[in-house]
Every structure is written in C-alpha cells, then in structure tokens.
Amino acid sequence: MEEWKEHFMRLLGGVEGRVVRGERRGEREKEEEKEISRTEIREIIGKLKDGKAVGGDGIPNEVWKYGGEEIEE
C-alpha cells in the first residue's frame, strides 16, 4: 500500500503539502451563499429545454416547466 501512496504522491507532485493561500476552504463558500428568490427560480425553469433526459432527481424538465406554482414550492 505504501508503494501506491508514494507512486501517486510523485505523480501528483506531493498534494498533501499544498495549501490554498489566504483562505480556508469552506469559509469563502459560506460567505457567498445567498437566498435564491422565486424570480431566479422561475427564470431558470423557463430556460429548461423539453425532451431532455431526466437529471439525478428523476424529474423531467417538463414537470418543472408546466407544473405551475405548486411545483415551485
């Protein structure tokens, strides 16, 4: 197992020692989070294309587009 670790450390250039300067990961993401408005949701839903494959949620785009206000909630 140690051989694999050494192999990938050489391959990736010693990733363990790399640090993002000036920021801790996660702190910046929390600061940038904001509430998503209904208007933004409606705009994005309006841009969805019909006839596309379902996503990870298993819900077709048409349900989102034509489901009405009940779906938005």
C-alpha positions as MATLAB code, in Angstrom:
seq = 'MEEWKEHFMRLLGGVEGRVVRGERRGEREKEEEKEISRTEIREIIGKLKDGKAVGGDGIPNEVWKYGGEEIEE';
ca = [
       0.000    0.000    0.000;
       2.872    2.359    0.778;
       4.200    1.876   -2.755;
       0.915    3.112   -4.220;
       0.910    6.109   -1.936;
       4.451    7.015   -2.979;
       3.600    6.456   -6.652;
       0.637    8.816   -6.574;
       2.474   11.372   -4.467;
       5.169   11.508   -7.159;
       2.559   11.548   -9.907;
       0.570   14.368   -8.322;
       3.557   16.305   -7.070;
       3.042   15.866   -3.331;
      -0.518   17.104   -2.984;
      -0.505   16.721    0.799;
       1.764   19.721    1.178;
      -0.273   22.107   -0.966;
      -2.265   24.812    0.771;
      -4.585   27.454   -0.598;
      -3.026   30.736    0.488;
      -5.012   33.336    2.336;
      -8.239   31.352    2.683;
      -9.522   28.314    4.386;
     -11.626   26.125    2.204;
     -15.307   26.397    3.048;
     -15.194   29.834    4.679;
     -15.380   31.639    1.353;
     -18.213   29.413    0.176;
     -20.304   30.235    3.265;
     -19.826   33.968    2.782;
     -21.001   33.819   -0.829;
     -24.173   31.838   -0.137;
     -27.365   33.798   -0.554;
     -31.063   33.101   -0.632;
     -32.430   32.137   -4.058;
     -35.502   34.167   -4.994;
     -38.624   32.806   -6.663;
     -37.890   35.088   -9.608;
     -34.494   33.454  -10.112;
     -36.076   30.008   -9.897;
     -38.730   30.931  -12.477;
     -36.095   32.328  -14.862;
     -34.022   29.151  -14.695;
     -37.048   26.879  -15.055;
     -38.129   28.917  -18.098;
     -34.784   28.212  -19.785;
     -35.096   24.420  -19.431;
     -35.452   22.549  -22.725;
     -38.183   19.996  -23.386;
     -37.403   16.421  -24.376;
     -34.124   16.130  -22.485;
     -33.112   13.197  -20.291;
     -34.061   13.429  -16.622;
     -31.424   14.529  -14.136;
     -30.321   12.994  -10.870;
     -33.680   13.755   -9.267;
     -35.539   11.714  -11.910;
     -37.887   14.619  -12.700;
     -38.319   15.576  -16.376;
     -37.884   19.260  -17.304;
     -41.483   19.401  -18.489;
     -42.736   18.789  -14.944;
     -40.779   21.793  -13.695;
     -41.837   23.989  -16.629;
     -45.521   23.163  -16.773;
     -46.194   22.091  -13.179;
     -47.262   25.534  -12.039;
     -46.790   27.236   -8.690;
     -47.324   24.004   -6.755;
     -44.061   22.651   -8.158;
     -42.141   25.823   -7.288;
     -42.909   25.403   -3.616;
];
